[in-house]
PDB file of C-alpha atoms in Angstrom:
ATOM      1  CA  MET A   1      -0.009   0.231   0.059  1.00 59.00           C
ATOM      2  CA  ILE A   2       1.378   3.628  -1.089  1.00 67.00           C
ATOM      3  CA  THR A   3       0.602   6.116   1.583  1.00 66.00           C
ATOM      4  CA  PRO A   4       0.777   9.865   0.966  1.00 67.00           C
ATOM      5  CA  ALA A   5       3.769  11.590   1.280  1.00 69.00           C
ATOM      6  CA  TRP A   6       1.882  13.957   4.108  1.00 63.00           C
ATOM      7  CA  MET A   7       1.755  11.004   6.555  1.00 65.00           C
ATOM      8  CA  HIS A   8       5.700  10.952   6.662  1.00 73.00           C
ATOM      9  CA  GLU A   9       6.987  14.361   6.785  1.00 83.00           C
ATOM     10  CA  LEU A  10       6.503  16.661   9.654  1.00 92.00           C
ATOM     11  CA  VAL A  11       3.202  18.627   9.402  1.00 93.00           C
ATOM     12  CA  THR A  12       3.025  22.455  10.201  1.00 95.00           C
ATOM     13  CA  ALA A  13      -0.146  23.954  11.902  1.00 96.00           C
ATOM     14  CA  GLU A  14      -0.467  26.519   8.685  1.00 95.00           C
ATOM     15  CA  GLN A  15      -0.291  22.941   6.677  1.00 93.00           C
ATOM     16  CA  TYR A  16      -2.932  21.258   8.429  1.00 94.00           C
ATOM     17  CA  GLU A  17      -5.159  24.248   8.674  1.00 94.00           C
ATOM     18  CA  SER A  18      -4.751  24.085   4.532  1.00 94.00           C
ATOM     19  CA  TRP A  19      -6.485  20.483   4.524  1.00 91.00           C
ATOM     20  CA  SER A  20      -9.696  19.532   3.933  1.00 92.00           C
ATOM     21  CA  PRO A  21     -11.864  18.006   6.467  1.00 91.00           C
ATOM     22  CA  GLU A  22     -11.984  14.726   4.388  1.00 90.00           C
ATOM     23  CA  GLN A  23      -7.795  14.540   5.197  1.00 89.00           C
ATOM     24  CA  CYS A  24      -8.131  15.631   8.868  1.00 91.00           C
ATOM     25  CA  ALA A  25     -10.790  12.742   9.978  1.00 90.00           C
ATOM     26  CA  GLY A  26      -9.688   9.721  11.739  1.00 89.00           C
ATOM     27  CA  ILE A  27      -6.307  11.149  12.661  1.00 92.00           C
ATOM     28  CA  GLU A  28      -4.226  13.255  15.127  1.00 95.00           C
ATOM     29  CA  VAL A  29      -0.935  15.074  14.977  1.00 95.00           C
ATOM     30  CA  VAL A  30       1.519  14.744  17.359  1.00 95.00           C
ATOM     31  CA  ASP A  31       4.750  16.250  17.622  1.00 95.00           C
ATOM     32  CA  GLY A  32       4.319  17.172  13.851  1.00 95.00           C
ATOM     33  CA  ILE A  33       3.358  13.591  12.630  1.00 93.00           C
ATOM     34  CA  VAL A  34       0.203  12.409  11.559  1.00 92.00           C
ATOM     35  CA  VAL A  35      -0.967   9.301  13.784  1.00 91.00           C
ATOM     36  CA  VAL A  36      -4.136   7.674  12.255  1.00 88.00           C
ATOM     37  CA  SER A  37      -6.682   6.565  14.619  1.00 84.00           C
ATOM     38  CA  PRO A  38      -8.503   3.116  14.647  1.00 79.00           C
ATOM     39  CA  SER A  39     -12.060   2.716  13.682  1.00 80.00           C
ATOM     40  CA  VAL A  40     -14.217   2.503  17.036  1.00 85.00           C
ATOM     41  CA  SER A  41     -16.865   0.233  17.890  1.00 86.00           C
ATOM     42  CA  LYS A  42     -20.499   1.443  17.782  1.00 87.00           C
ATOM     43  CA  TRP A  43     -20.475   1.123  21.861  1.00 88.00           C
ATOM     44  CA  HIS A  44     -17.486   3.594  21.889  1.00 90.00           C
ATOM     45  CA  ASN A  45     -19.869   5.932  19.556  1.00 91.00           C
ATOM     46  CA  ARG A  46     -22.926   5.399  21.371  1.00 91.00           C
ATOM     47  CA  LEU A  47     -20.819   6.193  25.033  1.00 93.00           C
ATOM     48  CA  ALA A  48     -19.286   9.219  23.909  1.00 95.00           C
ATOM     49  CA  ARG A  49     -22.434  10.308  22.362  1.00 96.00           C
ATOM     50  CA  ILE A  50     -24.487   9.926  25.540  1.00 95.00           C
ATOM     51  CA  LEU A  51     -21.962  11.628  27.476  1.00 96.00           C
ATOM     52  CA  ALA A  52     -21.472  14.344  25.229  1.00 98.00           C
ATOM     53  CA  ASN A  53     -25.809  15.058  25.311  1.00 97.00           C
ATOM     54  CA  ALA A  54     -25.364  14.770  29.287  1.00 97.00           C
ATOM     55  CA  LEU A  55     -22.450  17.119  29.622  1.00 98.00           C
ATOM     56  CA  ASP A  56     -24.114  19.333  26.958  1.00 98.00           C
ATOM     57  CA  ALA A  57     -27.273  19.838  29.306  1.00 97.00           C
ATOM     58  CA  ALA A  58     -25.555  19.933  32.387  1.00 98.00           C
ATOM     59  CA  GLY A  59     -23.646  22.563  31.179  1.00 97.00           C
ATOM     60  CA  GLY A  60     -25.877  25.111  30.778  1.00 96.00           C
ATOM     61  CA  ALA A  61     -25.221  28.074  28.502  1.00 97.00           C
ATOM     62  CA  GLU A  62     -21.834  28.470  29.395  1.00 98.00           C
ATOM     63  CA  TRP A  63     -20.589  25.223  28.411  1.00 98.00           C
ATOM     64  CA  ASN A  64     -21.246  23.412  25.289  1.00 98.00           C
ATOM     65  CA  ALA A  65     -19.957  19.581  24.949  1.00 98.00           C
ATOM     66  CA  ASP A  66     -19.478  18.122  21.607  1.00 98.00           C
ATOM     67  CA  THR A  67     -17.491  14.885  20.074  1.00 96.00           C
ATOM     68  CA  ASP A  68     -15.266  14.667  16.976  1.00 91.00           C
ATOM     69  CA  PHE A  69     -13.436  17.717  16.377  1.00 94.00           C
ATOM     70  CA  ASP A  70      -9.714  18.824  17.072  1.00 96.00           C
ATOM     71  CA  VAL A  71      -8.027  20.420  20.205  1.00 98.00           C
ATOM     72  CA  ARG A  72      -4.776  22.100  19.320  1.00 98.00           C
ATOM     73  CA  LEU A  73      -2.559  21.836  22.354  1.00 98.00           C
ATOM     74  CA  GLN A  74       0.384  23.319  20.844  1.00 96.00           C
ATOM     75  CA  ASP A  75       1.634  24.611  17.500  1.00 96.00           C
ATOM     76  CA  VAL A  76       5.034  23.830  17.018  1.00 96.00           C
ATOM     77  CA  PRO A  77       5.846  20.969  17.199  1.00 96.00           C
ATOM     78  CA  LEU A  78       2.183  20.675  16.227  1.00 97.00           C
ATOM     79  CA  ILE A  79      -0.002  18.729  18.498  1.00 97.00           C
ATOM     80  CA  ASN A  80      -3.728  18.171  17.635  1.00 97.00           C
ATOM     81  CA  ARG A  81      -5.620  15.868  19.636  1.00 98.00           C
ATOM     82  CA  ARG A  82      -9.288  14.900  18.781  1.00 96.00           C
ATOM     83  CA  PRO A  83     -10.820  13.628  22.105  1.00 97.00           C
ATOM     84  CA  ASP A  84     -14.032  11.750  21.894  1.00 97.00           C
ATOM     85  CA  VAL A  85     -16.043  14.488  24.124  1.00 98.00           C
ATOM     86  CA  VAL A  86     -14.842  18.097  24.700  1.00 98.00           C
ATOM     87  CA  VAL A  87     -16.761  19.951  27.063  1.00 98.00           C
ATOM     88  CA  TYR A  88     -15.655  24.000  26.025  1.00 98.00           C
ATOM     89  CA  ARG A  89     -16.859  27.550  26.627  1.00 98.00           C
ATOM     90  CA  ALA A  90     -20.252  28.234  24.505  1.00 98.00           C
ATOM     91  CA  ASP A  91     -18.907  32.002  23.532  1.00 98.00           C
ATOM     92  CA  THR A  92     -15.922  29.914  21.369  1.00 98.00           C
ATOM     93  CA  ILE A  93     -17.969  27.833  19.157  1.00 97.00           C
ATOM     94  CA  ASP A  94     -16.652  29.739  16.506  1.00 97.00           C
ATOM     95  CA  VAL A  95     -13.056  29.850  17.427  1.00 97.00           C
ATOM     96  CA  THR A  96     -11.023  27.648  15.312  1.00 94.00           C
ATOM     97  CA  PRO A  97      -8.820  25.917  16.407  1.00 96.00           C
ATOM     98  CA  THR A  98     -10.295  25.228  19.679  1.00 98.00           C
ATOM     99  CA  ARG A  99      -7.364  25.927  22.546  1.00 98.00           C
ATOM    100  CA  PRO A 100      -7.021  24.339  26.137  1.00 98.00           C
ATOM    101  CA  ALA A 101      -7.897  27.885  27.195  1.00 98.00           C
ATOM    102  CA  HIS A 102     -11.523  27.287  25.771  1.00 98.00           C
ATOM    103  CA  VAL A 103     -11.883  23.772  27.298  1.00 98.00           C
ATOM    104  CA  LEU A 104     -13.038  22.758  30.770  1.00 98.00           C
ATOM    105  CA  LEU A 105     -13.112  18.729  30.236  1.00 98.00           C
ATOM    106  CA  LEU A 106     -11.522  16.565  27.798  1.00 98.00           C
ATOM    107  CA  VAL A 107     -13.464  12.788  27.870  1.00 98.00           C
ATOM    108  CA  GLU A 108     -11.308   9.846  26.120  1.00 97.00           C
ATOM    109  CA  VAL A 109     -13.066   6.528  25.948  1.00 95.00           C
ATOM    110  CA  VAL A 110     -10.245   3.674  25.769  1.00 94.00           C
ATOM    111  CA  SER A 111     -10.551   1.132  22.885  1.00 89.00           C
ATOM    112  CA  PRO A 112      -8.364  -1.821  21.924  1.00 87.00           C
ATOM    113  CA  GLY A 113      -5.109  -0.325  20.518  1.00 85.00           C
ATOM    114  CA  SER A 114      -5.518   3.028  22.464  1.00 89.00           C
ATOM    115  CA  GLU A 115      -4.951   1.956  25.948  1.00 92.00           C
ATOM    116  CA  THR A 116      -1.518   3.160  26.549  1.00 94.00           C
ATOM    117  CA  THR A 117      -2.455   6.654  24.603  1.00 94.00           C
ATOM    118  CA  ASP A 118      -5.444   7.177  27.027  1.00 95.00           C
ATOM    119  CA  ARG A 119      -3.822   6.303  29.923  1.00 95.00           C
ATOM    120  CA  VAL A 120      -0.645   7.780  29.941  1.00 96.00           C
ATOM    121  CA  VAL A 121       0.441   9.667  26.589  1.00 96.00           C
ATOM    122  CA  LYS A 122      -2.977  12.091  26.836  1.00 97.00           C
ATOM    123  CA  LEU A 123      -3.189  12.367  30.350  1.00 97.00           C
ATOM    124  CA  GLN A 124       0.248  14.148  30.409  1.00 97.00           C
ATOM    125  CA  GLN A 125      -0.262  16.093  27.473  1.00 98.00           C
ATOM    126  CA  TYR A 126      -3.566  17.405  28.569  1.00 98.00           C
ATOM    127  CA  ALA A 127      -2.318  18.112  32.093  1.00 98.00           C
ATOM    128  CA  ARG A 128       0.435  20.018  30.403  1.00 97.00           C
ATOM    129  CA  ALA A 129      -1.848  21.832  28.211  1.00 97.00           C
ATOM    130  CA  GLY A 130      -3.346  23.054  31.363  1.00 98.00           C
ATOM    131  CA  VAL A 131      -6.938  21.311  30.658  1.00 98.00           C
ATOM    132  CA  PRO A 132      -8.599  21.531  33.990  1.00 98.00           C
ATOM    133  CA  PHE A 133     -10.481  18.128  33.838  1.00 98.00           C
ATOM    134  CA  TYR A 134      -9.720  14.485  32.363  1.00 98.00           C
ATOM    135  CA  TRP A 135     -11.943  11.838  32.453  1.00 98.00           C
ATOM    136  CA  ARG A 136     -11.029   8.070  30.909  1.00 98.00           C
ATOM    137  CA  ILE A 137     -13.863   5.680  30.091  1.00 96.00           C
ATOM    138  CA  GLU A 138     -12.975   2.082  30.559  1.00 94.00           C
ATOM    139  CA  GLN A 139     -15.080  -1.169  30.076  1.00 82.00           C
ATOM    140  CA  SER A 140     -14.292  -4.739  30.011  1.00 68.00           C
ATOM    141  CA  ALA A 141     -16.288  -7.242  28.273  1.00 65.00           C
ATOM    142  CA  GLY A 142     -20.092  -7.773  29.718  1.00 69.00           C
ATOM    143  CA  THR A 143     -19.287  -5.175  32.638  1.00 80.00           C
ATOM    144  CA  VAL A 144     -20.376  -1.649  32.763  1.00 91.00           C
ATOM    145  CA  PRO A 145     -17.932   1.361  32.241  1.00 94.00           C
ATOM    146  CA  LEU A 146     -15.994   2.543  34.803  1.00 95.00           C
ATOM    147  CA  VAL A 147     -15.103   6.297  34.773  1.00 97.00           C
ATOM    148  CA  TYR A 148     -11.778   7.848  35.985  1.00 97.00           C
ATOM    149  CA  THR A 149     -11.747  11.413  36.809  1.00 98.00           C
ATOM    150  CA  TYR A 150      -9.125  13.707  37.243  1.00 98.00           C
ATOM    151  CA  LEU A 151      -8.457  17.477  38.137  1.00 98.00           C
ATOM    152  CA  LEU A 152      -5.493  19.448  37.149  1.00 98.00           C
ATOM    153  CA  ASP A 153      -3.246  20.503  39.897  1.00 97.00           C
ATOM    154  CA  GLN A 154      -2.048  23.932  38.518  1.00 93.00           C
ATOM    155  CA  ALA A 155       1.325  24.173  40.783  1.00 96.00           C
ATOM    156  CA  SER A 156       2.845  20.778  38.635  1.00 96.00           C
ATOM    157  CA  ASP A 157       0.995  21.028  35.915  1.00 95.00           C
ATOM    158  CA  THR A 158       0.062  17.176  36.318  1.00 97.00           C
ATOM    159  CA  TYR A 159      -3.590  15.665  37.217  1.00 98.00           C
ATOM    160  CA  ARG A 160      -4.616  14.344  40.571  1.00 98.00           C
ATOM    161  CA  GLU A 161      -7.049  11.179  40.795  1.00 97.00           C
ATOM    162  CA  GLY A 162     -10.552  12.059  41.480  1.00 97.00           C
ATOM    163  CA  GLU A 163     -13.470  10.158  41.785  1.00 97.00           C
ATOM    164  CA  VAL A 164     -14.138   6.336  39.795  1.00 97.00           C
ATOM    165  CA  PHE A 165     -17.771   5.870  38.924  1.00 96.00           C
ATOM    166  CA  THR A 166     -18.964   2.317  38.157  1.00 94.00           C
ATOM    167  CA  GLY A 167     -21.708   3.014  35.740  1.00 90.00           C
ATOM    168  CA  VAL A 168     -23.342   5.788  37.298  1.00 95.00           C
ATOM    169  CA  VAL A 169     -21.433   9.106  37.023  1.00 96.00           C
ATOM    170  CA  LYS A 170     -22.761  11.605  40.003  1.00 97.00           C
ATOM    171  CA  ALA A 171     -19.837  14.306  39.449  1.00 96.00           C
ATOM    172  CA  ALA A 172     -20.009  17.523  41.406  1.00 95.00           C
ATOM    173  CA  VAL A 173     -17.214  18.836  39.598  1.00 94.00           C
ATOM    174  CA  PRO A 174     -16.535  20.653  36.672  1.00 96.00           C
ATOM    175  CA  PHE A 175     -20.281  21.091  37.619  1.00 96.00           C
ATOM    176  CA  ALA A 176     -22.954  18.842  38.946  1.00 96.00           C
ATOM    177  CA  VAL A 177     -23.956  15.917  36.125  1.00 97.00           C
ATOM    178  CA  ASP A 178     -25.746  12.625  36.736  1.00 96.00           C
ATOM    179  CA  ILE A 179     -24.905  10.186  33.483  1.00 96.00           C
ATOM    180  CA  ASP A 180     -26.536   6.555  33.983  1.00 94.00           C
ATOM    181  CA  LEU A 181     -24.224   4.670  31.968  1.00 92.00           C
ATOM    182  CA  THR A 182     -25.589   1.031  33.023  1.00 90.00           C
ATOM    183  CA  ASN A 183     -27.790   0.501  29.923  1.00 83.00           C
ATOM    184  CA  LEU A 184     -25.792   1.132  26.608  1.00 79.00           C
ATOM    185  CA  GLY A 185     -27.935  -1.069  24.502  1.00 70.00           C
TER     186      GLY A 185
END
């Protein structure tokens, strides 16, 4: 299989911004290198949508929650991540690219092949970028999802572990939200 040249060269923010939405779909850029994201399951997409809908409703007029768009963590070298759910300031809906200063919470749903990236790499990158909250969702076959929450320690630019929810999320921060994940069918 022959891959396009842009997949083998360092990508700048200016180059990335010139690409079509089709070129940007299904990829992230890490340290200027294009990383192709594996396809996700229906379960993964459904869980992300349920979370985004609940967080959007709970965030009120000040916060939006959406899926499937880039968050620009850094320009040089370029780091664009595409979290599963992004809670961002509603007044920045038309601002592109979305920056960490616009974001309150990032959520990643762990899939086969993304375990180390979601558990370690993104945890560190999102903390260094100053994103106040991070949630990681895990599910073993036949079990309800586990939701691991993290809160940014601004003094060290690292996350402190927060609550862990099994199936039902009753979080007080970043705002009050109650999400039942026990029946995704």
